[in-house]
């Protein structure tokens, strides 16, 4: 839904490359969902993480650092680290790669003049929308993680207090 709105905004703002990138992102997230449904969690997460990194880099490169698209990159790190289906070294390798990518984005684009100059009002709107969106996504991720922990704790409590033979 958000990518659809961004696609329309970018068409309206004269940045057709980003409009098409947002359409492609919607299709790619459909593929990520399909992979996860088929229990290919790692492939789905890696693809989604790569999409976020590439999408943010392209958006920041084309419309500028002040647009705030770089905030979404930070959301990839906690998702990578809480995944229980992945080896610890792989999670940390991926997370550190994302962190290095974020620093590289900062070095390359924070002071660069973007090729597409959006109006001050549109750039400001994007900036604050992206801050709020990143915080909402982080809150949702935290809520999902908390619910998973509570559910696992309940299962452990039941296992610890129930006889497996008699179910008493």
PDB file of C-alpha atoms in Angstrom:
ATOM      1  CA  UNK A   1       0.000   0.000   0.000  1.00  0.00           C
ATOM      2  CA  UNK A   2       2.780   2.411   0.991  1.00  0.00           C
ATOM      3  CA  UNK A   3       4.780   1.574  -2.147  1.00  0.00           C
ATOM      4  CA  UNK A   4       1.687   2.232  -4.261  1.00  0.00           C
ATOM      5  CA  UNK A   5       1.296   5.671  -2.687  1.00  0.00           C
ATOM      6  CA  UNK A   6       5.012   6.393  -3.163  1.00  0.00           C
ATOM      7  CA  UNK A   7       4.728   5.302  -6.790  1.00  0.00           C
ATOM      8  CA  UNK A   8       1.950   7.827  -7.401  1.00  0.00           C
ATOM      9  CA  UNK A   9       3.849  10.553  -5.529  1.00  0.00           C
ATOM     10  CA  UNK A  10       6.972   9.967  -7.606  1.00  0.00           C
ATOM     11  CA  UNK A  11       4.993  10.027 -10.873  1.00  0.00           C
ATOM     12  CA  UNK A  12       3.418  13.285  -9.767  1.00  0.00           C
ATOM     13  CA  UNK A  13       6.815  14.687  -8.701  1.00  0.00           C
ATOM     14  CA  UNK A  14       8.498  13.821 -12.013  1.00  0.00           C
ATOM     15  CA  UNK A  15      10.704  10.976 -10.771  1.00  0.00           C
ATOM     16  CA  UNK A  16       9.487   8.079 -12.959  1.00  0.00           C
ATOM     17  CA  UNK A  17      12.448   5.839 -12.083  1.00  0.00           C
ATOM     18  CA  UNK A  18      11.343   5.763  -8.437  1.00  0.00           C
ATOM     19  CA  UNK A  19       7.720   5.276  -9.449  1.00  0.00           C
ATOM     20  CA  UNK A  20       8.685   2.090 -11.319  1.00  0.00           C
ATOM     21  CA  UNK A  21      11.005   0.986  -8.511  1.00  0.00           C
ATOM     22  CA  UNK A  22       8.054   1.142  -6.107  1.00  0.00           C
ATOM     23  CA  UNK A  23       5.944  -0.968  -8.463  1.00  0.00           C
ATOM     24  CA  UNK A  24       8.795  -3.504  -8.683  1.00  0.00           C
ATOM     25  CA  UNK A  25       9.095  -3.456  -4.883  1.00  0.00           C
ATOM     26  CA  UNK A  26       5.454  -4.454  -4.499  1.00  0.00           C
ATOM     27  CA  UNK A  27       6.027  -7.428  -6.799  1.00  0.00           C
ATOM     28  CA  UNK A  28       9.239  -8.355  -4.982  1.00  0.00           C
ATOM     29  CA  UNK A  29       7.491  -8.300  -1.594  1.00  0.00           C
ATOM     30  CA  UNK A  30       4.909 -10.649  -3.065  1.00  0.00           C
ATOM     31  CA  UNK A  31       7.764 -13.013  -3.927  1.00  0.00           C
ATOM     32  CA  UNK A  32       9.213 -12.629  -0.397  1.00  0.00           C
ATOM     33  CA  UNK A  33       5.822 -13.535   1.067  1.00  0.00           C
ATOM     34  CA  UNK A  34       5.584 -16.567  -1.193  1.00  0.00           C
ATOM     35  CA  UNK A  35       9.057 -17.717  -0.145  1.00  0.00           C
ATOM     36  CA  UNK A  36       8.169 -17.397   3.529  1.00  0.00           C
ATOM     37  CA  UNK A  37       4.872 -19.255   3.059  1.00  0.00           C
ATOM     38  CA  UNK A  38       6.906 -22.049   1.475  1.00  0.00           C
ATOM     39  CA  UNK A  39       9.114 -22.095   4.610  1.00  0.00           C
ATOM     40  CA  UNK A  40      12.071 -20.549   2.802  1.00  0.00           C
ATOM     41  CA  UNK A  41      12.375 -17.954   5.548  1.00  0.00           C
ATOM     42  CA  UNK A  42      16.047 -17.109   5.088  1.00  0.00           C
ATOM     43  CA  UNK A  43      15.664 -16.566   1.340  1.00  0.00           C
ATOM     44  CA  UNK A  44      12.610 -14.352   1.919  1.00  0.00           C
ATOM     45  CA  UNK A  45      14.331 -12.294   4.594  1.00  0.00           C
ATOM     46  CA  UNK A  46      17.543 -11.876   2.598  1.00  0.00           C
ATOM     47  CA  UNK A  47      15.592 -10.808  -0.478  1.00  0.00           C
ATOM     48  CA  UNK A  48      13.490  -8.348   1.539  1.00  0.00           C
ATOM     49  CA  UNK A  49      16.592  -6.948   3.260  1.00  0.00           C
ATOM     50  CA  UNK A  50      18.387  -6.528  -0.054  1.00  0.00           C
ATOM     51  CA  UNK A  51      15.312  -4.795  -1.486  1.00  0.00           C
ATOM     52  CA  UNK A  52      15.176  -2.330   1.398  1.00  0.00           C
ATOM     53  CA  UNK A  53      18.899  -1.550   1.056  1.00  0.00           C
ATOM     54  CA  UNK A  54      18.795  -1.084  -2.727  1.00  0.00           C
ATOM     55  CA  UNK A  55      15.514   0.832  -2.658  1.00  0.00           C
ATOM     56  CA  UNK A  56      16.740   3.200   0.048  1.00  0.00           C
ATOM     57  CA  UNK A  57      20.078   3.747  -1.719  1.00  0.00           C
ATOM     58  CA  UNK A  58      18.360   4.547  -5.004  1.00  0.00           C
ATOM     59  CA  UNK A  59      15.793   6.853  -3.389  1.00  0.00           C
ATOM     60  CA  UNK A  60      18.403   8.721  -1.367  1.00  0.00           C
ATOM     61  CA  UNK A  61      20.674   8.936  -4.418  1.00  0.00           C
ATOM     62  CA  UNK A  62      17.939  10.293  -6.664  1.00  0.00           C
ATOM     63  CA  UNK A  63      15.911  12.590  -4.396  1.00  0.00           C
ATOM     64  CA  UNK A  64      18.368  13.300  -1.584  1.00  0.00           C
ATOM     65  CA  UNK A  65      19.281  12.398   1.964  1.00  0.00           C
ATOM     66  CA  UNK A  66      16.735  14.834   3.352  1.00  0.00           C
ATOM     67  CA  UNK A  67      13.908  12.670   1.974  1.00  0.00           C
ATOM     68  CA  UNK A  68      14.481  10.270   4.884  1.00  0.00           C
ATOM     69  CA  UNK A  69      14.373   7.035   2.903  1.00  0.00           C
ATOM     70  CA  UNK A  70      17.561   5.937   4.657  1.00  0.00           C
ATOM     71  CA  UNK A  71      15.635   5.384   7.911  1.00  0.00           C
ATOM     72  CA  UNK A  72      14.158   2.161   6.525  1.00  0.00           C
ATOM     73  CA  UNK A  73      17.634   0.599   6.314  1.00  0.00           C
ATOM     74  CA  UNK A  74      17.909   0.658  10.106  1.00  0.00           C
ATOM     75  CA  UNK A  75      14.805  -1.550  10.366  1.00  0.00           C
ATOM     76  CA  UNK A  76      16.599  -4.425   8.630  1.00  0.00           C
ATOM     77  CA  UNK A  77      19.075  -4.952  11.494  1.00  0.00           C
ATOM     78  CA  UNK A  78      16.610  -6.036  14.225  1.00  0.00           C
ATOM     79  CA  UNK A  79      14.705  -8.245  11.778  1.00  0.00           C
ATOM     80  CA  UNK A  80      17.930  -9.989  10.824  1.00  0.00           C
ATOM     81  CA  UNK A  81      19.056 -10.492  14.405  1.00  0.00           C
ATOM     82  CA  UNK A  82      15.830 -11.903  15.892  1.00  0.00           C
ATOM     83  CA  UNK A  83      15.401 -14.559  13.207  1.00  0.00           C
ATOM     84  CA  UNK A  84      15.632 -17.915  15.003  1.00  0.00           C
ATOM     85  CA  UNK A  85      15.987 -19.942  11.796  1.00  0.00           C
ATOM     86  CA  UNK A  86      19.411 -18.577  10.900  1.00  0.00           C
ATOM     87  CA  UNK A  87      22.877 -19.332  12.236  1.00  0.00           C
ATOM     88  CA  UNK A  88      24.280 -16.692  14.552  1.00  0.00           C
ATOM     89  CA  UNK A  89      27.345 -15.915  12.402  1.00  0.00           C
ATOM     90  CA  UNK A  90      25.152 -15.400   9.331  1.00  0.00           C
ATOM     91  CA  UNK A  91      22.772 -13.077  11.186  1.00  0.00           C
ATOM     92  CA  UNK A  92      25.656 -10.952  12.436  1.00  0.00           C
ATOM     93  CA  UNK A  93      27.385 -10.944   9.050  1.00  0.00           C
ATOM     94  CA  UNK A  94      24.199  -9.717   7.397  1.00  0.00           C
ATOM     95  CA  UNK A  95      23.496  -7.163  10.149  1.00  0.00           C
ATOM     96  CA  UNK A  96      27.045  -5.792  10.013  1.00  0.00           C
ATOM     97  CA  UNK A  97      26.770  -5.582   6.219  1.00  0.00           C
ATOM     98  CA  UNK A  98      23.572  -3.556   6.581  1.00  0.00           C
ATOM     99  CA  UNK A  99      25.257  -1.281   9.126  1.00  0.00           C
ATOM    100  CA  UNK A 100      28.226  -0.760   6.793  1.00  0.00           C
ATOM    101  CA  UNK A 101      25.789  -0.080   3.953  1.00  0.00           C
ATOM    102  CA  UNK A 102      24.046   2.575   6.028  1.00  0.00           C
ATOM    103  CA  UNK A 103      27.347   4.313   6.805  1.00  0.00           C
ATOM    104  CA  UNK A 104      28.245   4.141   3.100  1.00  0.00           C
ATOM    105  CA  UNK A 105      24.896   5.743   2.216  1.00  0.00           C
ATOM    106  CA  UNK A 106      25.624   8.516   4.697  1.00  0.00           C
ATOM    107  CA  UNK A 107      29.108   9.134   3.319  1.00  0.00           C
ATOM    108  CA  UNK A 108      27.973   9.088  -0.301  1.00  0.00           C
ATOM    109  CA  UNK A 109      24.681  10.951  -0.169  1.00  0.00           C
ATOM    110  CA  UNK A 110      24.235  13.082   2.961  1.00  0.00           C
ATOM    111  CA  UNK A 111      25.859  16.113   1.351  1.00  0.00           C
ATOM    112  CA  UNK A 112      25.333  15.199  -2.319  1.00  0.00           C
ATOM    113  CA  UNK A 113      23.090  17.205  -4.604  1.00  0.00           C
ATOM    114  CA  UNK A 114      20.390  14.860  -5.912  1.00  0.00           C
ATOM    115  CA  UNK A 115      19.653  14.698  -9.651  1.00  0.00           C
ATOM    116  CA  UNK A 116      15.916  15.175  -9.003  1.00  0.00           C
ATOM    117  CA  UNK A 117      15.184  18.328  -7.054  1.00  0.00           C
ATOM    118  CA  UNK A 118      11.849  17.950  -5.294  1.00  0.00           C
ATOM    119  CA  UNK A 119      10.054  20.980  -3.974  1.00  0.00           C
ATOM    120  CA  UNK A 120      10.808  21.915  -0.385  1.00  0.00           C
ATOM    121  CA  UNK A 121       7.246  21.029   0.642  1.00  0.00           C
ATOM    122  CA  UNK A 122       7.392  17.557  -0.949  1.00  0.00           C
ATOM    123  CA  UNK A 123      10.859  16.869   0.486  1.00  0.00           C
ATOM    124  CA  UNK A 124       9.737  17.966   3.955  1.00  0.00           C
ATOM    125  CA  UNK A 125       6.591  15.858   3.686  1.00  0.00           C
ATOM    126  CA  UNK A 126       8.622  12.813   2.645  1.00  0.00           C
ATOM    127  CA  UNK A 127      11.099  13.367   5.452  1.00  0.00           C
ATOM    128  CA  UNK A 128       8.496  13.434   8.210  1.00  0.00           C
ATOM    129  CA  UNK A 129       6.378  10.712   6.644  1.00  0.00           C
ATOM    130  CA  UNK A 130       9.423   8.442   6.491  1.00  0.00           C
ATOM    131  CA  UNK A 131      10.386   9.171  10.108  1.00  0.00           C
ATOM    132  CA  UNK A 132       6.880   8.354  11.322  1.00  0.00           C
ATOM    133  CA  UNK A 133       6.606   5.294   9.061  1.00  0.00           C
ATOM    134  CA  UNK A 134       9.939   3.919  10.267  1.00  0.00           C
ATOM    135  CA  UNK A 135       8.852   4.368  13.888  1.00  0.00           C
ATOM    136  CA  UNK A 136       5.490   2.690  13.242  1.00  0.00           C
ATOM    137  CA  UNK A 137       7.202  -0.233  11.503  1.00  0.00           C
ATOM    138  CA  UNK A 138       9.659  -0.529  14.397  1.00  0.00           C
ATOM    139  CA  UNK A 139       6.760  -0.531  16.872  1.00  0.00           C
ATOM    140  CA  UNK A 140       4.982  -3.251  14.864  1.00  0.00           C
ATOM    141  CA  UNK A 141       8.153  -5.351  14.677  1.00  0.00           C
ATOM    142  CA  UNK A 142       8.637  -4.969  18.421  1.00  0.00           C
ATOM    143  CA  UNK A 143       5.031  -5.969  19.090  1.00  0.00           C
ATOM    144  CA  UNK A 144       5.349  -9.059  16.889  1.00  0.00           C
ATOM    145  CA  UNK A 145       8.589 -10.060  18.596  1.00  0.00           C
ATOM    146  CA  UNK A 146       7.069  -9.526  22.051  1.00  0.00           C
ATOM    147  CA  UNK A 147       4.065 -11.698  21.174  1.00  0.00           C
ATOM    148  CA  UNK A 148       6.369 -14.459  19.911  1.00  0.00           C
ATOM    149  CA  UNK A 149       8.352 -14.359  23.152  1.00  0.00           C
ATOM    150  CA  UNK A 150       5.190 -14.453  25.295  1.00  0.00           C
ATOM    151  CA  UNK A 151       3.803 -17.370  23.255  1.00  0.00           C
ATOM    152  CA  UNK A 152       7.071 -19.311  23.557  1.00  0.00           C
ATOM    153  CA  UNK A 153       7.218 -18.609  27.283  1.00  0.00           C
ATOM    154  CA  UNK A 154       3.663 -19.940  27.673  1.00  0.00           C
ATOM    155  CA  UNK A 155       4.559 -23.126  25.817  1.00  0.00           C
ATOM    156  CA  UNK A 156       7.625 -23.611  27.998  1.00  0.00           C
ATOM    157  CA  UNK A 157       5.584 -23.001  31.139  1.00  0.00           C
ATOM    158  CA  UNK A 158       3.032 -25.603  29.995  1.00  0.00           C
ATOM    159  CA  UNK A 159       5.783 -28.124  29.240  1.00  0.00           C
ATOM    160  CA  UNK A 160       7.382 -27.517  32.626  1.00  0.00           C
ATOM    161  CA  UNK A 161       4.154 -27.936  34.586  1.00  0.00           C
ATOM    162  CA  UNK A 162       2.387 -30.713  32.644  1.00  0.00           C
ATOM    163  CA  UNK A 163       3.169 -34.409  32.795  1.00  0.00           C
ATOM    164  CA  UNK A 164       3.611 -35.549  29.192  1.00  0.00           C
ATOM    165  CA  UNK A 165       2.103 -38.977  29.872  1.00  0.00           C
ATOM    166  CA  UNK A 166      -0.992 -38.094  31.922  1.00  0.00           C
ATOM    167  CA  UNK A 167      -1.375 -34.471  30.752  1.00  0.00           C
ATOM    168  CA  UNK A 168      -1.911 -33.540  34.425  1.00  0.00           C
TER     169      UNK A 168
END
